[in-house]
């Protein structure tokens, strides 16, 4: 089968032939239809220090996908060939304290699909049946292809109650924009979004943002946005150190921040400011496993529209163009097409 493989340190990936994986007793073989390119994949493509430290090569990359079950192992019940599926991209150990206490999102030994084990940017992948999510009828294939990223957005947006609250979002990539859509759906009173990219600010507007601020051109000033007291809730989606300090400065006393973005460098933090203004900063990683996946499916059943988030499609073999597009500021979610649905 064809797969996108990180062959060693340095930049780039290769589109190569490798053996099709074989499912074991409790595994499922999935024929991949479409995959979404995530920031994690861009870091691996670039071979940045985190990727070089973390990814053992050779490795099939990628974790956002939709596919059809092609075969199931003899020990798998309840899943059938032909079902439309995605999978939770964090595979948990099931034996640490948090896994045993049903807090799998806090597993300390979780393996990332496409990072610590072979991923989804391939014609087929094998996964343990317990990681597989069967889509409800009617989910668009492009939305299904980025369910994992949608889950990040829902995990952030549902970190704190939003009804009638004011929200400032720093970073309007695909996950930031989807978090805006969820915040709007949850009844936030005002959603302001900052980003460097005009394209992404437009994405945020289409997602339902009331106000946008082009960072770098305008200050992110709550008073100028009509919020003299500061914002109730912050979503940090950028990983950009100056956006992070803008966000902290723009919070109301008692404000609460859900922080997903990962900075590349150490960022100095003014702890007295956080203490004296009684801010809460909640780190967010991944999803609350299938708890979040059910919420995502409920949101789509309720009519949440994510069609704005996918902006580009490429054939899998054109991955270099696709990765270059995803790395620029003027794209939303970029999808690689692997196979049409039968
Ligand atoms: Zn991702
Ligand atoms: Zn665990």
mmCIF file of N, CA and C in Angstrom, residues 114-167:
data_model
loop_
_atom_site.group_PDB
_atom_site.id
_atom_site.type_symbol
_atom_site.label_atom_id
_atom_site.label_comp_id
_atom_site.label_asym_id
_atom_site.label_seq_id
_atom_site.Cartn_x
_atom_site.Cartn_y
_atom_site.Cartn_z
ATOM 1 N N UNK A 114 0.345 8.134 14.621
ATOM 2 C CA UNK A 114 1.182 8.904 13.698
ATOM 3 C C UNK A 114 2.360 9.583 14.359
ATOM 4 N N UNK A 115 2.553 9.323 15.660
ATOM 5 C CA UNK A 115 3.693 9.895 16.394
ATOM 6 C C UNK A 115 4.482 8.753 17.027
ATOM 7 N N UNK A 116 3.830 8.059 17.998
ATOM 8 C CA UNK A 116 4.504 6.909 18.631
ATOM 9 C C UNK A 116 4.117 5.575 18.003
ATOM 10 N N UNK A 117 3.068 5.573 17.156
ATOM 11 C CA UNK A 117 2.757 4.357 16.404
ATOM 12 C C UNK A 117 2.284 4.757 15.012
ATOM 13 N N UNK A 118 2.306 3.799 14.080
ATOM 14 C CA UNK A 118 2.026 4.140 12.689
ATOM 15 C C UNK A 118 0.622 4.711 12.533
ATOM 16 N N UNK A 119 0.545 5.755 11.717
ATOM 17 C CA UNK A 119 -0.656 6.567 11.653
ATOM 18 C C UNK A 119 -1.517 6.336 10.424
ATOM 19 N N UNK A 120 -2.276 7.370 10.088
ATOM 20 C CA UNK A 120 -3.411 7.257 9.172
ATOM 21 C C UNK A 120 -3.135 7.753 7.765
ATOM 22 N N UNK A 121 -1.961 8.366 7.524
ATOM 23 C CA UNK A 121 -1.692 8.865 6.171
ATOM 24 C C UNK A 121 -1.179 7.697 5.339
ATOM 25 N N UNK A 122 -2.130 6.820 4.973
ATOM 26 C CA UNK A 122 -1.819 5.581 4.277
ATOM 27 C C UNK A 122 -3.121 5.036 3.702
ATOM 28 N N UNK A 123 -3.006 4.075 2.790
ATOM 29 C CA UNK A 123 -4.235 3.515 2.228
ATOM 30 C C UNK A 123 -4.984 2.665 3.248
ATOM 31 N N UNK A 124 -4.255 2.084 4.193
ATOM 32 C CA UNK A 124 -4.888 1.273 5.245
ATOM 33 C C UNK A 124 -4.204 1.553 6.571
ATOM 34 N N UNK A 125 -4.966 1.401 7.683
ATOM 35 C CA UNK A 125 -4.317 1.378 8.986
ATOM 36 C C UNK A 125 -5.019 0.373 9.881
ATOM 37 N N UNK A 126 -4.266 -0.094 10.871
ATOM 38 C CA UNK A 126 -4.791 -1.049 11.853
ATOM 39 C C UNK A 126 -4.825 -0.355 13.197
ATOM 40 N N UNK A 127 -5.947 -0.524 13.901
ATOM 41 C CA UNK A 127 -6.096 0.069 15.227
ATOM 42 C C UNK A 127 -6.799 -0.906 16.156
ATOM 43 N N UNK A 128 -6.553 -0.804 17.476
ATOM 44 C CA UNK A 128 -7.364 -1.585 18.399
ATOM 45 C C UNK A 128 -8.834 -1.162 18.284
ATOM 46 N N UNK A 129 -9.738 -2.128 18.338
ATOM 47 C CA UNK A 129 -11.164 -1.835 18.163
ATOM 48 C C UNK A 129 -11.633 -0.782 19.159
ATOM 49 N N UNK A 130 -11.050 -0.764 20.362
ATOM 50 C CA UNK A 130 -11.542 0.170 21.393
ATOM 51 C C UNK A 130 -11.247 1.628 21.045
ATOM 52 N N UNK A 131 -10.354 1.887 20.073
ATOM 53 C CA UNK A 131 -10.056 3.267 19.684
ATOM 54 C C UNK A 131 -10.960 3.784 18.567
ATOM 55 N N UNK A 132 -11.776 2.896 18.015
ATOM 56 C CA UNK A 132 -12.525 3.231 16.792
ATOM 57 C C UNK A 132 -13.860 3.884 17.141
ATOM 58 N N UNK A 133 -14.196 4.922 16.386
ATOM 59 C CA UNK A 133 -15.465 5.636 16.521
ATOM 60 C C UNK A 133 -16.283 5.415 15.252
ATOM 61 N N UNK A 134 -17.509 4.894 15.403
ATOM 62 C CA UNK A 134 -18.398 4.721 14.247
ATOM 63 C C UNK A 134 -19.240 5.985 14.109
ATOM 64 N N UNK A 135 -19.173 6.595 12.922
ATOM 65 C CA UNK A 135 -19.913 7.848 12.715
ATOM 66 C C UNK A 135 -21.408 7.607 12.659
ATOM 67 N N UNK A 136 -22.153 8.604 13.159
ATOM 68 C CA UNK A 136 -23.602 8.587 12.993
ATOM 69 C C UNK A 136 -23.919 8.913 11.537
ATOM 70 N N UNK A 137 -25.118 8.517 11.058
ATOM 71 C CA UNK A 137 -25.471 8.799 9.660
ATOM 72 C C UNK A 137 -25.477 10.301 9.385
ATOM 73 N N UNK A 138 -25.070 10.672 8.171
ATOM 74 C CA UNK A 138 -25.216 12.061 7.735
ATOM 75 C C UNK A 138 -24.028 12.954 8.003
ATOM 76 N N UNK A 139 -22.973 12.444 8.643
ATOM 77 C CA UNK A 139 -21.804 13.294 8.895
ATOM 78 C C UNK A 139 -21.059 13.489 7.570
ATOM 79 N N UNK A 140 -20.823 14.752 7.132
ATOM 80 C CA UNK A 140 -20.067 14.937 5.888
ATOM 81 C C UNK A 140 -18.656 14.338 6.007
ATOM 82 N N UNK A 141 -18.167 13.761 4.895
ATOM 83 C CA UNK A 141 -16.855 13.080 4.943
ATOM 84 C C UNK A 141 -15.739 14.038 5.376
ATOM 85 N N UNK A 142 -15.790 15.301 4.911
ATOM 86 C CA UNK A 142 -14.731 16.245 5.289
ATOM 87 C C UNK A 142 -14.749 16.519 6.793
ATOM 88 N N UNK A 143 -15.928 16.607 7.363
ATOM 89 C CA UNK A 143 -16.029 16.838 8.816
ATOM 90 C C UNK A 143 -15.554 15.586 9.556
ATOM 91 N N UNK A 144 -15.948 14.422 9.064
ATOM 92 C CA UNK A 144 -15.504 13.170 9.686
ATOM 93 C C UNK A 144 -13.980 13.048 9.641
ATOM 94 N N UNK A 145 -13.371 13.568 8.546
ATOM 95 C CA UNK A 145 -11.912 13.459 8.390
ATOM 96 C C UNK A 145 -11.167 14.277 9.436
ATOM 97 N N UNK A 146 -11.822 15.299 10.009
ATOM 98 C CA UNK A 146 -11.123 16.137 10.997
ATOM 99 C C UNK A 146 -11.781 16.032 12.368
ATOM 100 N N UNK A 147 -12.441 14.910 12.652
ATOM 101 C CA UNK A 147 -13.142 14.766 13.935
ATOM 102 C C UNK A 147 -12.201 14.933 15.121
ATOM 103 N N UNK A 148 -10.983 14.413 14.988
ATOM 104 C CA UNK A 148 -10.005 14.505 16.073
ATOM 105 C C UNK A 148 -9.741 15.989 16.418
ATOM 106 N N UNK A 149 -9.566 16.820 15.387
ATOM 107 C CA UNK A 149 -9.315 18.255 15.594
ATOM 108 C C UNK A 149 -10.564 18.957 16.116
ATOM 109 N N UNK A 150 -11.725 18.571 15.599
ATOM 110 C CA UNK A 150 -12.995 19.099 16.094
ATOM 111 C C UNK A 150 -13.096 18.807 17.596
ATOM 112 N N UNK A 151 -12.615 17.623 17.987
ATOM 113 C CA UNK A 151 -12.628 17.260 19.409
ATOM 114 C C UNK A 151 -11.770 18.177 20.266
ATOM 115 N N UNK A 152 -10.627 18.624 19.745
ATOM 116 C CA UNK A 152 -9.823 19.615 20.470
ATOM 117 C C UNK A 152 -10.638 20.879 20.696
ATOM 118 N N UNK A 153 -11.351 21.296 19.631
ATOM 119 C CA UNK A 153 -12.139 22.531 19.708
ATOM 120 C C UNK A 153 -13.252 22.408 20.745
ATOM 121 N N UNK A 154 -13.911 21.264 20.762
ATOM 122 C CA UNK A 154 -15.009 21.046 21.719
ATOM 123 C C UNK A 154 -14.451 20.955 23.142
ATOM 124 N N UNK A 155 -13.319 20.299 23.295
ATOM 125 C CA UNK A 155 -12.696 20.186 24.621
ATOM 126 C C UNK A 155 -12.374 21.573 25.187
ATOM 127 N N UNK A 156 -11.861 22.456 24.320
ATOM 128 C CA UNK A 156 -11.567 23.836 24.736
ATOM 129 C C UNK A 156 -12.865 24.578 25.051
ATOM 130 N N UNK A 157 -13.809 24.550 24.101
ATOM 131 C CA UNK A 157 -15.022 25.379 24.237
ATOM 132 C C UNK A 157 -15.852 24.944 25.441
ATOM 133 N N UNK A 158 -15.837 23.654 25.749
ATOM 134 C CA UNK A 158 -16.651 23.163 26.866
ATOM 135 C C UNK A 158 -15.868 23.114 28.184
ATOM 136 N N UNK A 159 -14.677 23.716 28.211
ATOM 137 C CA UNK A 159 -13.912 23.726 29.471
ATOM 138 C C UNK A 159 -14.643 24.542 30.543
ATOM 139 N N UNK A 160 -15.348 25.620 30.118
ATOM 140 C CA UNK A 160 -16.070 26.489 31.057
ATOM 141 C C UNK A 160 -17.435 26.825 30.456
ATOM 142 N N UNK A 161 -18.445 27.083 31.328
ATOM 143 C CA UNK A 161 -19.755 27.470 30.787
ATOM 144 C C UNK A 161 -19.657 28.783 30.009
ATOM 145 N N UNK A 162 -20.330 28.864 28.857
ATOM 146 C CA UNK A 162 -20.177 30.011 27.954
ATOM 147 C C UNK A 162 -21.431 30.864 27.804
ATOM 148 N N UNK A 163 -22.571 30.356 28.227
ATOM 149 C CA UNK A 163 -23.812 31.103 27.982
ATOM 150 C C UNK A 163 -23.719 32.504 28.567
ATOM 151 N N UNK A 164 -23.971 33.505 27.730
ATOM 152 C CA UNK A 164 -23.982 34.918 28.131
ATOM 153 C C UNK A 164 -22.610 35.446 28.544
ATOM 154 N N UNK A 165 -21.557 34.706 28.276
ATOM 155 C CA UNK A 165 -20.199 35.152 28.623
ATOM 156 C C UNK A 165 -19.547 35.847 27.430
ATOM 157 N N UNK A 166 -18.525 36.652 27.717
ATOM 158 C CA UNK A 166 -17.704 37.233 26.655
ATOM 159 C C UNK A 166 -16.445 36.373 26.518
ATOM 160 N N UNK A 167 -16.038 36.131 25.278
ATOM 161 C CA UNK A 167 -14.946 35.189 24.992
ATOM 162 C C UNK A 167 -13.928 35.864 24.072
#
